[in-house]
mmCIF file of C-alpha atoms in Angstrom:
data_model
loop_
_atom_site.group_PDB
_atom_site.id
_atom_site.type_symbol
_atom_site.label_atom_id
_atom_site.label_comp_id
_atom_site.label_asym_id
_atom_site.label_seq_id
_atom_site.Cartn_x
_atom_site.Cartn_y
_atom_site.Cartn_z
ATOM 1 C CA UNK G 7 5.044 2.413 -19.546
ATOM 2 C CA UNK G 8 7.791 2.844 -17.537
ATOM 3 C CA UNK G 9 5.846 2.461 -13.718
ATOM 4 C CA UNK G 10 6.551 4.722 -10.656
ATOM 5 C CA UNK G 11 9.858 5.713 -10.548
ATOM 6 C CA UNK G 12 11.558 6.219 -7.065
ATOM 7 C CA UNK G 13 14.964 7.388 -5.997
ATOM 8 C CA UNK G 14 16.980 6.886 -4.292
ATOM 9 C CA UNK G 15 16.352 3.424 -4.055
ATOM 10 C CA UNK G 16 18.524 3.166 -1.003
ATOM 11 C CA UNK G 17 19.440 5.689 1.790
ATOM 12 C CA UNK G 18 21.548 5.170 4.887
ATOM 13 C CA UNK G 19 22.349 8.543 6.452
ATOM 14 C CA UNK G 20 23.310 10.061 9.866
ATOM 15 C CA UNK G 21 20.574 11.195 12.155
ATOM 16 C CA UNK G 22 19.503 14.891 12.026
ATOM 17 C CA UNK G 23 20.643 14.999 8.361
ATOM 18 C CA UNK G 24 18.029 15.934 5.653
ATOM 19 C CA UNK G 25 16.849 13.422 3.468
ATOM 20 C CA UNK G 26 14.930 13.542 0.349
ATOM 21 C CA UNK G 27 12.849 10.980 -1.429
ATOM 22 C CA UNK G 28 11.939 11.862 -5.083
ATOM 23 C CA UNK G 29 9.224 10.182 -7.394
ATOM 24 C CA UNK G 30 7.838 9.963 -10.531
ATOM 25 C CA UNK G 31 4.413 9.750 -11.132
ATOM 26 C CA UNK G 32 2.930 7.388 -14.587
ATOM 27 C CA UNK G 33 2.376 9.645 -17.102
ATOM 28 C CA UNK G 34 -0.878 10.817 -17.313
ATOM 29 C CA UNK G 35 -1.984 9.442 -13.801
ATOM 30 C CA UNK G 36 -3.585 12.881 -11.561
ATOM 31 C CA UNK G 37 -3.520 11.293 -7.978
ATOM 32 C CA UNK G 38 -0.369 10.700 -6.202
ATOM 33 C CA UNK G 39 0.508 8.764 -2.310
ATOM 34 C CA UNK G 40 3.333 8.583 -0.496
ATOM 35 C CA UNK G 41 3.170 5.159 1.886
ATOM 36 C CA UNK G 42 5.502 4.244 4.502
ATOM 37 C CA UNK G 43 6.113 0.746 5.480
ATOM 38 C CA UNK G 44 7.521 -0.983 8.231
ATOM 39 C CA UNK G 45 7.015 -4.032 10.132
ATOM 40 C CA UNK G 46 5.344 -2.577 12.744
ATOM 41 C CA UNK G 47 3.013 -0.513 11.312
ATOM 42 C CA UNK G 48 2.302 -2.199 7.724
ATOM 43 C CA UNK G 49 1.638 0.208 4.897
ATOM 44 C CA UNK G 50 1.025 3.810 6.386
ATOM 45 C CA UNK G 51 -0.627 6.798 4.043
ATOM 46 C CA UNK G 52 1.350 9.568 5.043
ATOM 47 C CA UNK G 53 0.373 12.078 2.267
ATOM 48 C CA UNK G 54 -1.902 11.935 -1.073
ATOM 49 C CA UNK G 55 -2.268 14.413 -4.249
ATOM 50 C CA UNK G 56 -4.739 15.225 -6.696
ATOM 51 C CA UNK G 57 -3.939 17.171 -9.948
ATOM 52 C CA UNK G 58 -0.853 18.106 -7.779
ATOM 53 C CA UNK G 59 -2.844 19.519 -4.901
ATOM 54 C CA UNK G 60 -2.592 18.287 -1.316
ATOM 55 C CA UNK G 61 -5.956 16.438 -0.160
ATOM 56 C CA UNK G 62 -5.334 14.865 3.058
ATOM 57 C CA UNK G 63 -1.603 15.257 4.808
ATOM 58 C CA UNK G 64 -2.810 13.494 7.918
ATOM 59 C CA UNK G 65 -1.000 10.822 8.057
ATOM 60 C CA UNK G 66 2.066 12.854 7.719
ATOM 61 C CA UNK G 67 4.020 12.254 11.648
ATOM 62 C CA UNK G 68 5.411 15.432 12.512
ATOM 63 C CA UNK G 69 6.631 18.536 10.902
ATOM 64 C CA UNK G 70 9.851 17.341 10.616
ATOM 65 C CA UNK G 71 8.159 16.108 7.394
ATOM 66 C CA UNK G 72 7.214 17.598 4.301
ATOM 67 C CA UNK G 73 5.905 16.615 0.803
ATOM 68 C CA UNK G 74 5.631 18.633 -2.405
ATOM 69 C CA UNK G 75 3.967 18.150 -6.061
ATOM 70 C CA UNK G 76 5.369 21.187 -7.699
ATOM 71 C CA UNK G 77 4.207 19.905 -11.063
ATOM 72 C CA UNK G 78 2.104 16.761 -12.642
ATOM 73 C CA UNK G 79 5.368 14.517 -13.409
ATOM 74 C CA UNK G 80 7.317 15.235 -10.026
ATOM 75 C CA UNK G 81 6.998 14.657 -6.134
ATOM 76 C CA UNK G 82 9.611 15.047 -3.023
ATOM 77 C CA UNK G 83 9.018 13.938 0.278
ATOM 78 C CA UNK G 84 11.811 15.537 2.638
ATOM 79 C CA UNK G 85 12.594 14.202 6.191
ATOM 80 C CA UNK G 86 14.618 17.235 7.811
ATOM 81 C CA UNK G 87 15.821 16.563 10.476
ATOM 82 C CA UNK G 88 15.978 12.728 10.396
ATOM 83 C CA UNK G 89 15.740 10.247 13.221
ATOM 84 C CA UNK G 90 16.671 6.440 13.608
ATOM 85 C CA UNK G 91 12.910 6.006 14.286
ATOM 86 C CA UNK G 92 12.234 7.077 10.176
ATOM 87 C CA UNK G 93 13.915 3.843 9.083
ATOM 88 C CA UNK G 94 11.350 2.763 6.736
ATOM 89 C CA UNK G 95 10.587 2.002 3.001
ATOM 90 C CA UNK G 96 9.291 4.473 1.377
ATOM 91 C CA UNK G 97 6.314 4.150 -1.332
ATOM 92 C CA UNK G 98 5.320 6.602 -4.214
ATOM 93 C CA UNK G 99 2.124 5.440 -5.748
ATOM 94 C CA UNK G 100 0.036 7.050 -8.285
ATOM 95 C CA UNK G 101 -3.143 6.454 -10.038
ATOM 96 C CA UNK G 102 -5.053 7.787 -12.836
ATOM 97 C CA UNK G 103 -8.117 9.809 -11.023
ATOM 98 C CA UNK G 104 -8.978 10.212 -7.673
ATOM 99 C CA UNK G 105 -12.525 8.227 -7.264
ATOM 100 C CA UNK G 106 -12.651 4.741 -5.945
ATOM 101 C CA UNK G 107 -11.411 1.542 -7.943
ATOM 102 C CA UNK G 108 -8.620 2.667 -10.072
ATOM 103 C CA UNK G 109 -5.802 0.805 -9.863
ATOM 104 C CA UNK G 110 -2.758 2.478 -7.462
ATOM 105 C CA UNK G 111 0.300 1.821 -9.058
ATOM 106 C CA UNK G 112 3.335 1.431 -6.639
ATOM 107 C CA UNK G 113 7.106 2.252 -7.223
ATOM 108 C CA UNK G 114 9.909 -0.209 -5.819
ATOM 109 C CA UNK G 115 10.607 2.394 -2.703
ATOM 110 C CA UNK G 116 13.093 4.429 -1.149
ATOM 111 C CA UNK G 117 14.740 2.225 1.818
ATOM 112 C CA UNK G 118 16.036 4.468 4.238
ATOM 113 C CA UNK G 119 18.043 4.102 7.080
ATOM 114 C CA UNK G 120 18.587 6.417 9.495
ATOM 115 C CA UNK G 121 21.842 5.685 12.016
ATOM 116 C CA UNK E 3 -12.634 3.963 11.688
ATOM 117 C CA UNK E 4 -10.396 3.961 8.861
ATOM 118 C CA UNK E 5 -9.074 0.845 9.951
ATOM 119 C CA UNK E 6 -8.894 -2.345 8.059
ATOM 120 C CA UNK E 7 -7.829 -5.458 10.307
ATOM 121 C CA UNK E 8 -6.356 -8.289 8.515
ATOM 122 C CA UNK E 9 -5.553 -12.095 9.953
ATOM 123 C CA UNK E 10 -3.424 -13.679 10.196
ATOM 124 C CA UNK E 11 -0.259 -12.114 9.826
ATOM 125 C CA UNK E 12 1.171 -15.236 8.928
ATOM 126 C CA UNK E 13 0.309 -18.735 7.043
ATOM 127 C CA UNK E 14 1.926 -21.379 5.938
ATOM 128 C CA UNK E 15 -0.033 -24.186 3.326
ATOM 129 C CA UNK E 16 1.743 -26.845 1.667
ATOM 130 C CA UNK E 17 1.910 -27.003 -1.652
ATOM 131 C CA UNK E 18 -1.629 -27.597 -3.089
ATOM 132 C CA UNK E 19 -3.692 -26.566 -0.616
ATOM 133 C CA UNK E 20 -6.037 -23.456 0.190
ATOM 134 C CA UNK E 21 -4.763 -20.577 1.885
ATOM 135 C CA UNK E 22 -7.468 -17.455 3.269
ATOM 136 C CA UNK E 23 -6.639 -14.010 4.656
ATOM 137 C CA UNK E 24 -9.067 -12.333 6.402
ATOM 138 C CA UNK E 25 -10.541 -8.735 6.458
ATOM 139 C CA UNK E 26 -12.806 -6.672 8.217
ATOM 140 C CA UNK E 27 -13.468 -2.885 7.477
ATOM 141 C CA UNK E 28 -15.711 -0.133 9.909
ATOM 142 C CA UNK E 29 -16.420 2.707 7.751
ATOM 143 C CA UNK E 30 -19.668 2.011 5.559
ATOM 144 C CA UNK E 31 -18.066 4.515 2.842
ATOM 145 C CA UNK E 32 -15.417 2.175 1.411
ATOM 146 C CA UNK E 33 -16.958 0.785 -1.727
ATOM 147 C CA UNK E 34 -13.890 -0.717 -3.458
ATOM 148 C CA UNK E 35 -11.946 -3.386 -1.754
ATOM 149 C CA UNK E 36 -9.145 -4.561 -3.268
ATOM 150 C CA UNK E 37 -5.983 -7.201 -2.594
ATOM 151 C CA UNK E 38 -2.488 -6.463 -3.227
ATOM 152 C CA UNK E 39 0.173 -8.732 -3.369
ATOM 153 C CA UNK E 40 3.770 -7.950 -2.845
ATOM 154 C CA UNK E 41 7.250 -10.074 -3.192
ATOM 155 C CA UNK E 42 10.606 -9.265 -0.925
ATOM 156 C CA UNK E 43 12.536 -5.913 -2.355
ATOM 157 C CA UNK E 44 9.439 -4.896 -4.179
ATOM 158 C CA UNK E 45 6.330 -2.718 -4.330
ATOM 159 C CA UNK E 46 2.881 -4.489 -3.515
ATOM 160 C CA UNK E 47 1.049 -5.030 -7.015
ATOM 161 C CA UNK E 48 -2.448 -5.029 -6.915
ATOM 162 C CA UNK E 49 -3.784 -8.866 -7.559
ATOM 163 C CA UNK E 50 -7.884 -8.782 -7.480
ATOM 164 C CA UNK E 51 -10.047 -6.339 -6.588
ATOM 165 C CA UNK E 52 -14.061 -6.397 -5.503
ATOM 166 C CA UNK E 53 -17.155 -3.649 -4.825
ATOM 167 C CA UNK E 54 -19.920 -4.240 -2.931
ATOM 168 C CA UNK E 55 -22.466 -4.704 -5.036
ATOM 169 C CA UNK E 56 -21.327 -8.049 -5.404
ATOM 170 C CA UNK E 57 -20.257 -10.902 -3.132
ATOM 171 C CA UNK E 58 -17.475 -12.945 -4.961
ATOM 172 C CA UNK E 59 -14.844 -12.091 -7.716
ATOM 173 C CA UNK E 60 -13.042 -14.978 -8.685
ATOM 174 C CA UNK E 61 -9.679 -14.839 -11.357
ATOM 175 C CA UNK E 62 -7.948 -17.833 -12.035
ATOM 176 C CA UNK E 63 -6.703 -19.791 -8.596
ATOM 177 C CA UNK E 64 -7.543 -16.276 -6.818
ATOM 178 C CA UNK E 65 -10.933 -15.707 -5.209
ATOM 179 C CA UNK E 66 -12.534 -12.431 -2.964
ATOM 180 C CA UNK E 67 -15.287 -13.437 -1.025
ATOM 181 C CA UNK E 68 -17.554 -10.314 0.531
ATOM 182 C CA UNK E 69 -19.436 -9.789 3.199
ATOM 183 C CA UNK E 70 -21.213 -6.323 3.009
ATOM 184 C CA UNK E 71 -23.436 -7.194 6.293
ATOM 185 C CA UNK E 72 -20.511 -8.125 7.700
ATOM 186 C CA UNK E 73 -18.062 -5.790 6.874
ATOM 187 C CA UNK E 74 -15.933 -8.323 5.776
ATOM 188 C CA UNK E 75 -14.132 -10.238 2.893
ATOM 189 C CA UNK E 76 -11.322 -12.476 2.095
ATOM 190 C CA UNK E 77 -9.082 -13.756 -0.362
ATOM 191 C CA UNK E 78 -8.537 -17.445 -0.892
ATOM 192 C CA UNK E 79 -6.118 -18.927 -2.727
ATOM 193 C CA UNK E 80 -6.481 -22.097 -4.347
ATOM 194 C CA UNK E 81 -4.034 -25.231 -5.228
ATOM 195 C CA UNK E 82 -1.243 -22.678 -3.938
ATOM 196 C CA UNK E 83 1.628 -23.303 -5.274
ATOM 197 C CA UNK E 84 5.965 -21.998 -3.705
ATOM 198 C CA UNK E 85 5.641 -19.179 -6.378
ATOM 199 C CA UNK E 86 2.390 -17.877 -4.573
ATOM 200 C CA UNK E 87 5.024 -17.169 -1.503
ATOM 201 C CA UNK E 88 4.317 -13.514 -0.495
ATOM 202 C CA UNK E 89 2.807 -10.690 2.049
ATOM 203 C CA UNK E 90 -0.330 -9.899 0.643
ATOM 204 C CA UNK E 91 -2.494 -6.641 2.009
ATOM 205 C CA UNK E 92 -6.111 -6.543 1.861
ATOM 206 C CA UNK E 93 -7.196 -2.531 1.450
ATOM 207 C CA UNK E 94 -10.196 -0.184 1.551
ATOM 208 C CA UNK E 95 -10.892 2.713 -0.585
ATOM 209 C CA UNK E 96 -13.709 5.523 -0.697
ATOM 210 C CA UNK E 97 -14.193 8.435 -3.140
ATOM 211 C CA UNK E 98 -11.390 10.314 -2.378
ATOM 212 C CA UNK E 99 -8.880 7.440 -4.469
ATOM 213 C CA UNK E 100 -6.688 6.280 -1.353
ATOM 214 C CA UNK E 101 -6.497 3.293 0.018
ATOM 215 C CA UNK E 102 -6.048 2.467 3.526
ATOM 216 C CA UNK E 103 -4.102 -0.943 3.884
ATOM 217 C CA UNK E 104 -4.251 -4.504 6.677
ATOM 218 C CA UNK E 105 -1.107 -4.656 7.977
ATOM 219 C CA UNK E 106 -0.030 -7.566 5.623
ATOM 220 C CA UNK E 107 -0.402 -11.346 5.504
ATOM 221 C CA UNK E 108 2.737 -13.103 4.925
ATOM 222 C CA UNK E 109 2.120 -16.226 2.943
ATOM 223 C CA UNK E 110 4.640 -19.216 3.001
ATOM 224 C CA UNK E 111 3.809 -22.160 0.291
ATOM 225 C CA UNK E 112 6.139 -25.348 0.909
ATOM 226 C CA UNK E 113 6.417 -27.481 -1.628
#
């Protein structure tokens, strides 16, 4: 199997551009996260999916941020505009059905940096 | 209460020796609890994972010791060896299939 799949895997771009993180879901896996991790805050949920449906977008900081699931195989999370304060790596997880103790496989991340 | 508090956020053990990471959950619904372990450029992996319906999980050098009164459980990781060197994040998950993650141990093994 061929894991998450994130790109890009790195990102340095100007502040107030628009940036956008794609993923990759495991085949055949029906829940989907995006995490956020810095020092200073650890791992952060900022968005989860199930069967391609947003559950809980809570986490998500502002509406300068936005996350799609358009179909089972594909999932964007789009920073517009960006801000030095979004430097971050950026996790797309997925796992296979959305009840408690199944595995959540993570992709390598997006490492962004915003300047 | 969707909090998980982990400690501490760093350790060093020589070569050998024991190393435990702490964590301690609020919300009663979490009923999978599991330990993820993650190396420098990477994504965190998950290494062992326990429910509450029972109060140790042990695989190989790694053990998860729970505390459902408590609302709290650890990882300890025997005869630790350099390659064991990495930030490891304890997490709680409910029905709903997320997790929410301690904000990381990072584990130093000198040999």
């Amino acid at each position: 199997d061929a894991g998450v799949i994130q790109s890009p895997r790195h990102e340095v771009t100007e502040m107030g551009q628009e940036v956008t993180l794609r993923c990759k879901p495991i085949s055949g896996h029906n829940s989907l996260f995006w995490y956020r991790q810095t020092m200073m805050r650890g791992l952060e949920l900022l968005i989860y999916f199930n069967n391609n449906v947003p559950i809980d977008d809570s986490g998500m900081p502002e509406d300068r941020f936005s996350a799609k699931m358009p179909n089972a195989s594909f999932s964007t999370l789009k920073i517009q505009p960006s801000e030095p304060r979004d430097s971050a790596v950026y996790f797309c997880a997925s796992s296979s059905v959305p009840n408690s103790g199944n595995t959540i496989y993570f992709g390598e991340g997006s490492w962004l940096t915003v300047v | 209460q969707q909090q998980v508090k982990q400690s501490p956020q760093s350790l060093i053990v020589q070569k050998g020796g024991i190393s435990i990471i702490n964590c301690a959950y609020e919300n009663t619904a979490f009923d999978y609890f599991p330990w993820y372990q993650q190396f420098p450029g990477k994504g965190p992996a998950l290494l062992i994972a326990i429910r509450p319906d029972v109060s140790e999980k042990k695989e190989g050098r790694f053990t998860i010791s729970f505390n459902k009164s408590a609302k709290q459980f650890s990882l300890h990781i025997m005869d630790s060896q350099p390659g064991d060197s990495a930030t490891y994040f304890c997490a709680a998950g409910g029905s709903q299939g997320n997790l929410i993650f301690g904000k990381g141990t990072k584990l130093s093994v000198k040999p």
